[in-house]
Structure formats: structure tokens, C-alpha cells
mmCIF file of C-alpha atoms in Angstrom:
data_model
loop_
_atom_site.group_PDB
_atom_site.id
_atom_site.type_symbol
_atom_site.label_atom_id
_atom_site.label_comp_id
_atom_site.label_asym_id
_atom_site.label_seq_id
_atom_site.Cartn_x
_atom_site.Cartn_y
_atom_site.Cartn_z
ATOM 1 C CA GLU A 1 155.289 91.540 -59.463
ATOM 2 C CA VAL A 2 157.190 94.730 -58.801
ATOM 3 C CA GLN A 3 159.011 96.018 -61.882
ATOM 4 C CA LEU A 4 161.129 99.091 -62.469
ATOM 5 C CA VAL A 5 162.231 99.819 -66.027
ATOM 6 C CA GLU A 6 164.705 102.596 -66.744
ATOM 7 C CA SER A 7 165.260 104.266 -70.088
ATOM 8 C CA GLY A 8 166.857 107.362 -71.568
ATOM 9 C CA GLY A 9 170.539 106.537 -71.248
ATOM 10 C CA GLY A 10 172.997 107.028 -74.058
ATOM 11 C CA LEU A 11 176.084 108.838 -75.271
ATOM 12 C CA VAL A 12 176.235 112.582 -74.613
ATOM 13 C CA LYS A 13 179.001 115.166 -74.921
ATOM 14 C CA PRO A 14 180.418 116.948 -71.867
ATOM 15 C CA GLY A 15 178.176 119.853 -70.959
ATOM 16 C CA GLY A 16 175.179 118.162 -72.505
ATOM 17 C CA SER A 17 171.881 117.048 -71.006
ATOM 18 C CA LEU A 18 169.950 113.820 -70.693
ATOM 19 C CA ARG A 19 166.656 112.829 -69.086
ATOM 20 C CA LEU A 20 166.281 109.417 -67.531
ATOM 21 C CA SER A 21 162.913 107.783 -66.911
ATOM 22 C CA CYS A 22 161.836 104.893 -64.723
ATOM 23 C CA VAL A 23 158.411 103.329 -65.140
ATOM 24 C CA ALA A 24 157.080 101.367 -62.199
ATOM 25 C CA SER A 25 154.492 98.608 -62.056
ATOM 26 C CA GLY A 26 153.216 95.998 -59.650
ATOM 27 C CA PHE A 27 152.768 98.287 -56.648
ATOM 28 C CA THR A 28 151.089 101.547 -55.637
ATOM 29 C CA PHE A 29 153.762 103.935 -56.874
ATOM 30 C CA SER A 30 152.394 106.950 -55.005
ATOM 31 C CA ASP A 31 152.952 105.218 -51.640
ATOM 32 C CA TYR A 32 156.732 104.917 -51.927
ATOM 33 C CA SER A 33 159.827 107.062 -51.950
ATOM 34 C CA MET A 34 162.007 106.555 -55.001
ATOM 35 C CA HIS A 35 165.720 106.871 -55.591
ATOM 36 C CA TRP A 36 168.460 107.030 -58.207
ATOM 37 C CA VAL A 37 171.742 105.200 -57.609
ATOM 38 C CA ARG A 38 174.628 105.061 -60.047
ATOM 39 C CA GLN A 39 177.632 102.852 -60.615
ATOM 40 C CA ALA A 40 180.616 103.990 -62.634
ATOM 41 C CA PRO A 41 182.339 101.269 -64.689
ATOM 42 C CA GLY A 42 184.165 98.896 -62.363
ATOM 43 C CA LYS A 43 183.285 100.978 -59.303
ATOM 44 C CA GLY A 44 180.935 100.780 -56.346
ATOM 45 C CA LEU A 45 177.436 102.093 -55.778
ATOM 46 C CA GLU A 46 176.820 105.820 -55.324
ATOM 47 C CA TRP A 47 173.509 107.277 -54.160
ATOM 48 C CA VAL A 48 172.450 110.151 -56.453
ATOM 49 C CA SER A 49 169.036 111.486 -55.477
ATOM 50 C CA SER A 50 165.823 110.719 -53.628
ATOM 51 C CA ILE A 51 162.228 111.917 -53.744
ATOM 52 C CA SER A 52 159.480 111.250 -51.227
ATOM 53 C CA SER A 53 156.149 109.747 -52.201
ATOM 54 C CA ASN A 54 154.402 113.105 -52.650
ATOM 55 C CA SER A 55 157.523 114.962 -53.886
ATOM 56 C CA GLU A 56 157.621 116.994 -50.667
ATOM 57 C CA TYR A 57 161.151 115.939 -49.795
ATOM 58 C CA ILE A 58 163.980 115.872 -52.337
ATOM 59 C CA ASP A 59 167.671 115.270 -51.713
ATOM 60 C CA TYR A 60 170.787 115.142 -53.851
ATOM 61 C CA ALA A 61 174.347 113.955 -53.461
ATOM 62 C CA ASP A 62 176.836 116.823 -53.351
ATOM 63 C CA SER A 63 178.355 115.540 -56.596
ATOM 64 C CA VAL A 64 175.171 116.296 -58.578
ATOM 65 C CA GLN A 65 173.574 119.133 -56.565
ATOM 66 C CA GLY A 66 172.652 122.004 -58.875
ATOM 67 C CA ARG A 67 173.035 119.939 -62.044
ATOM 68 C CA PHE A 68 170.510 117.110 -61.646
ATOM 69 C CA THR A 69 166.790 117.361 -60.924
ATOM 70 C CA ILE A 70 164.662 114.477 -59.701
ATOM 71 C CA SER A 71 160.905 114.438 -60.234
ATOM 72 C CA ARG A 72 158.002 112.025 -60.392
ATOM 73 C CA ASP A 73 154.551 111.743 -61.932
ATOM 74 C CA ASN A 74 152.435 109.562 -59.675
ATOM 75 C CA ALA A 75 149.586 109.516 -62.208
ATOM 76 C CA LYS A 76 151.931 107.884 -64.715
ATOM 77 C CA ASN A 77 153.882 105.720 -62.221
ATOM 78 C CA SER A 78 157.051 107.379 -63.440
ATOM 79 C CA LEU A 79 160.276 108.687 -61.949
ATOM 80 C CA PHE A 80 162.627 111.029 -63.765
ATOM 81 C CA LEU A 81 166.157 112.364 -63.518
ATOM 82 C CA GLN A 82 167.021 115.445 -65.532
ATOM 83 C CA MET A 83 170.792 115.625 -65.880
ATOM 84 C CA ASN A 84 172.378 118.879 -67.070
ATOM 85 C CA SER A 85 175.975 120.058 -67.404
ATOM 86 C CA LEU A 86 177.115 116.470 -67.676
ATOM 87 C CA ARG A 87 180.732 115.603 -66.951
ATOM 88 C CA ALA A 88 182.905 112.628 -67.787
ATOM 89 C CA GLU A 89 182.669 111.526 -64.153
ATOM 90 C CA ASP A 90 178.889 111.170 -64.515
ATOM 91 C CA THR A 91 179.478 108.164 -66.784
ATOM 92 C CA ALA A 92 177.756 105.253 -65.053
ATOM 93 C CA VAL A 93 174.894 102.821 -65.043
ATOM 94 C CA TYR A 94 171.965 104.593 -63.421
ATOM 95 C CA TYR A 95 169.517 102.507 -61.405
ATOM 96 C CA CYS A 96 166.157 103.540 -60.064
ATOM 97 C CA ALA A 97 165.214 101.903 -56.794
ATOM 98 C CA ARG A 98 162.140 101.739 -54.582
ATOM 99 C CA GLY A 99 162.410 102.946 -51.032
ATOM 100 C CA GLY A 100 159.757 102.710 -48.390
ATOM 101 C CA PRO A 101 156.742 104.696 -47.271
ATOM 102 C CA VAL A 102 159.059 106.634 -44.980
ATOM 103 C CA THR A 103 162.308 108.393 -45.768
ATOM 104 C CA GLN A 104 164.520 106.130 -43.676
ATOM 105 C CA SER A 105 164.264 102.866 -45.531
ATOM 106 C CA GLN A 106 166.197 100.346 -47.517
ATOM 107 C CA PHE A 107 165.929 99.980 -51.291
ATOM 108 C CA ASP A 108 163.987 96.790 -51.836
ATOM 109 C CA TYR A 109 163.524 96.743 -55.618
ATOM 110 C CA TRP A 110 165.862 97.942 -58.343
ATOM 111 C CA GLY A 111 165.574 98.375 -62.075
ATOM 112 C CA GLN A 112 168.014 96.827 -64.533
ATOM 113 C CA GLY A 113 169.822 100.122 -65.047
ATOM 114 C CA THR A 114 170.485 102.418 -67.992
ATOM 115 C CA LEU A 115 173.980 103.366 -69.133
ATOM 116 C CA VAL A 116 174.970 107.006 -69.444
ATOM 117 C CA THR A 117 178.241 107.722 -71.207
ATOM 118 C CA VAL A 118 179.643 111.259 -71.209
ATOM 119 C CA SER A 119 182.380 111.594 -73.785
ATOM 120 C CA SER A 120 183.421 113.845 -76.630
ATOM 121 C CA ASP B 1 178.061 113.068 -44.619
ATOM 122 C CA ILE B 2 178.190 109.585 -43.144
ATOM 123 C CA GLN B 3 181.096 107.480 -44.399
ATOM 124 C CA MET B 4 180.783 103.693 -44.510
ATOM 125 C CA THR B 5 183.993 101.694 -44.240
ATOM 126 C CA GLN B 6 183.632 98.101 -45.370
ATOM 127 C CA SER B 7 186.195 95.323 -44.992
ATOM 128 C CA PRO B 8 187.720 93.355 -46.470
ATOM 129 C CA SER B 9 187.616 94.718 -50.016
ATOM 130 C CA SER B 10 187.989 91.200 -51.386
ATOM 131 C CA LEU B 11 187.651 87.743 -49.965
ATOM 132 C CA SER B 12 188.304 84.221 -51.218
ATOM 133 C CA ALA B 13 186.722 81.311 -49.366
ATOM 134 C CA SER B 14 185.819 77.670 -49.896
ATOM 135 C CA VAL B 15 182.360 76.201 -50.282
ATOM 136 C CA GLY B 16 180.976 75.530 -46.818
ATOM 137 C CA ASP B 17 183.102 78.194 -45.113
ATOM 138 C CA ARG B 18 181.694 80.785 -42.761
ATOM 139 C CA VAL B 19 182.230 84.234 -44.286
ATOM 140 C CA THR B 20 182.128 87.529 -42.406
ATOM 141 C CA ILE B 21 182.154 91.095 -43.736
ATOM 142 C CA THR B 22 182.250 94.150 -41.507
ATOM 143 C CA CYS B 23 180.968 97.671 -42.038
ATOM 144 C CA GLN B 24 181.739 100.662 -39.845
ATOM 145 C CA ALA B 25 179.825 103.934 -39.939
ATOM 146 C CA SER B 26 181.537 107.266 -39.255
ATOM 147 C CA GLN B 27 178.777 108.130 -36.769
ATOM 148 C CA ASP B 28 175.935 106.425 -34.930
ATOM 149 C CA ILE B 29 173.311 105.185 -37.401
ATOM 150 C CA ALA B 30 171.265 103.115 -34.912
ATOM 151 C CA ASN B 31 170.138 100.095 -36.946
ATOM 152 C CA TYR B 32 169.531 101.909 -40.242
ATOM 153 C CA LEU B 33 171.739 99.589 -42.241
ATOM 154 C CA SER B 34 171.145 97.218 -45.129
ATOM 155 C CA TRP B 35 173.222 94.700 -47.052
ATOM 156 C CA TYR B 36 173.053 94.025 -50.801
ATOM 157 C CA GLN B 37 174.475 91.387 -53.104
ATOM 158 C CA GLN B 38 175.391 92.324 -56.663
ATOM 159 C CA LYS B 39 176.306 89.888 -59.396
ATOM 160 C CA PRO B 40 178.225 91.055 -62.512
ATOM 161 C CA GLY B 41 176.013 92.973 -64.933
ATOM 162 C CA LYS B 42 173.017 92.862 -62.597
ATOM 163 C CA ALA B 43 171.298 95.246 -60.241
ATOM 164 C CA PRO B 44 171.926 94.952 -56.490
ATOM 165 C CA ASN B 45 169.649 92.639 -54.534
ATOM 166 C CA LEU B 46 168.525 93.432 -50.977
ATOM 167 C CA LEU B 47 169.487 90.749 -48.461
ATOM 168 C CA ILE B 48 169.292 92.340 -45.000
ATOM 169 C CA TYR B 49 167.564 95.492 -43.745
ATOM 170 C CA ASP B 50 167.442 97.250 -40.371
ATOM 171 C CA ALA B 51 170.813 95.602 -39.644
ATOM 172 C CA SER B 52 169.467 92.141 -38.896
ATOM 173 C CA ASN B 53 166.175 91.516 -40.707
ATOM 174 C CA LEU B 54 166.265 88.984 -43.523
ATOM 175 C CA GLU B 55 164.471 90.122 -46.673
ATOM 176 C CA THR B 56 161.681 87.800 -47.789
ATOM 177 C CA GLY B 57 162.949 84.988 -49.974
ATOM 178 C CA VAL B 58 166.588 85.328 -48.961
ATOM 179 C CA PRO B 59 168.212 82.086 -47.733
ATOM 180 C CA SER B 60 168.678 81.795 -43.997
ATOM 181 C CA ARG B 61 172.441 81.243 -44.329
ATOM 182 C CA PHE B 62 172.662 85.033 -44.676
ATOM 183 C CA SER B 63 172.498 87.101 -41.486
ATOM 184 C CA GLY B 64 173.368 90.518 -40.142
ATOM 185 C CA SER B 65 174.067 92.019 -36.751
ATOM 186 C CA GLY B 66 175.192 95.198 -35.054
ATOM 187 C CA SER B 67 173.988 98.652 -34.145
ATOM 188 C CA GLY B 68 175.408 102.114 -33.679
ATOM 189 C CA THR B 69 178.603 102.208 -35.719
ATOM 190 C CA ASP B 70 179.709 98.585 -36.101
ATOM 191 C CA PHE B 71 177.944 95.976 -38.214
ATOM 192 C CA THR B 72 178.609 92.448 -39.401
ATOM 193 C CA PHE B 73 177.287 90.428 -42.321
ATOM 194 C CA THR B 74 177.689 86.653 -42.241
ATOM 195 C CA ILE B 75 177.192 83.774 -44.635
ATOM 196 C CA SER B 76 177.064 80.699 -42.413
ATOM 197 C CA SER B 77 177.968 78.166 -45.105
ATOM 198 C CA LEU B 78 179.230 79.579 -48.405
ATOM 199 C CA GLN B 79 177.557 78.276 -51.547
ATOM 200 C CA PRO B 80 178.854 78.593 -55.141
ATOM 201 C CA GLU B 81 175.965 80.906 -56.070
ATOM 202 C CA ASP B 82 177.010 83.382 -53.379
ATOM 203 C CA ILE B 83 179.870 84.810 -55.467
ATOM 204 C CA GLY B 84 179.485 88.477 -56.183
ATOM 205 C CA THR B 85 180.074 91.840 -54.557
ATOM 206 C CA TYR B 86 178.432 92.769 -51.267
ATOM 207 C CA TYR B 87 177.640 96.307 -50.154
ATOM 208 C CA CYS B 88 176.456 97.816 -46.901
ATOM 209 C CA GLN B 89 174.287 100.941 -46.988
ATOM 210 C CA GLN B 90 173.241 103.379 -44.278
ATOM 211 C CA TYR B 91 169.906 105.185 -44.437
ATOM 212 C CA ASP B 92 169.984 107.068 -41.160
ATOM 213 C CA ASN B 93 170.980 110.395 -42.721
ATOM 214 C CA LEU B 94 170.460 110.435 -46.463
ATOM 215 C CA TYR B 95 172.164 107.411 -47.981
ATOM 216 C CA SER B 96 175.673 106.086 -48.494
ATOM 217 C CA PHE B 97 177.246 102.782 -49.432
ATOM 218 C CA GLY B 98 180.358 100.964 -48.364
ATOM 219 C CA GLN B 99 182.995 100.455 -51.050
ATOM 220 C CA GLY B 100 182.046 96.803 -51.525
ATOM 221 C CA THR B 101 183.491 93.362 -50.807
ATOM 222 C CA LYS B 102 184.180 91.099 -53.768
ATOM 223 C CA LEU B 103 183.609 87.483 -52.752
ATOM 224 C CA GLU B 104 185.179 84.656 -54.728
ATOM 225 C CA ILE B 105 185.238 80.909 -54.333
ATOM 226 C CA LYS B 106 188.640 79.431 -53.543
#
């Protein structure tokens, strides 16, 4: 059974940093692209960042470019999102999601999400 | 950036009704489109990928069609468990979601 479990969310002050983790199981992690998607309270889904299976290709939404860094450790079946210079508008539930073996693919499995709250 | 325009933003229908949601892309995305269902407090769940392919385990009352810029998602006979918010997503050039359609039972 495919499982994605996020952790690392919490309350942080504006300008602060947080590192999210997502541990995967039930599939060969190194074969799949992985993604972060967020959802602000009461709002829709917003794609945040993506990383290819071997970390060769990385993309970011304009809203987080230069502040967030996505990475993965295939040996540990783990995906990460380092978030710096956090703003109030970064407050959201952050989901990790599995893509496909190729870049152009749907997100077929999602974690339960971890809440990030940016507030003074 | 590719913008996805989804309509309607909310919808109320009766059990057994045929329900249709549309999604329009700001440029040609071929068939690189998926549909998700999200229930309150839960993660999104993939229903349709590549515009018209039903994800394994998803009931056949759900279907999708379209290509290029115009896409349609249909529930052939609405069931009580179908309430939630539905999103389209393009994956032709990076990724972007429609704003969502909140579906309620009348």
C-alpha cells in the first residue's frame, strides 16, 4: 500500500524557517517524481514545487521561488521542503504527492498534509 | 503560466442527477488534465487522468472528456457520497489547478 506521511509543520513567526518532510512507503520511491501542493485555509489547491526522480529537474511556483528549496533522499525514501523567509500568506496545509516516472503526470497519491501557520 | 478556469464555483444537485463541471485552459494543454475530489479535512483524491482515463477503483459514474483547451467532468448519477470539492489540474507545462467546484446535495 502506497503511503505518504508528512511532518514538520507548526507555528512560525514571519521571516522564520521550517523544514517539511515526507516519508514514502509501498512503492519504489526512486522511480517517481514528487511534488508539494498547499492549500490555504478555506482556499483551493496551489502547486508549490516538484522534483524529478533523480533530482535532475526541479521547479517552483513563482510565489515561493528563491525562498523554498525542494530536495529528496532516495536512500531514505524521503522528500523535503525547506521553507525560508516565511510570510503570512504561506500559511496552509502542505501536501506531498506522488507524480509519475515522467514529468508530465498526474498526482496519484497524496499524504494527509501538515499545517504550517505563519503568525507573530 | 497556464491558467485554469473552472465552472461553476458551486453546484447543488439532487441524488440521481447528472452533474457536469467544465474547465478551460488558457492555452492548449493537449490531454494533460486530471480531476480530483476533495472532502473536508482530507487530501485530494485522483479520479480522472489524461482527460478521460478513470483511475483504478473509481466508480464508473465518473467520467471526463475534452482536449486542447476545453474539458468536461461528469457524474452520470449523483450519489450522496459524491459531495465535496472538485478540482481540475493541468500538467502540460508545470502544474496548475482550477479554483474548485463545491458540490452539494439539494
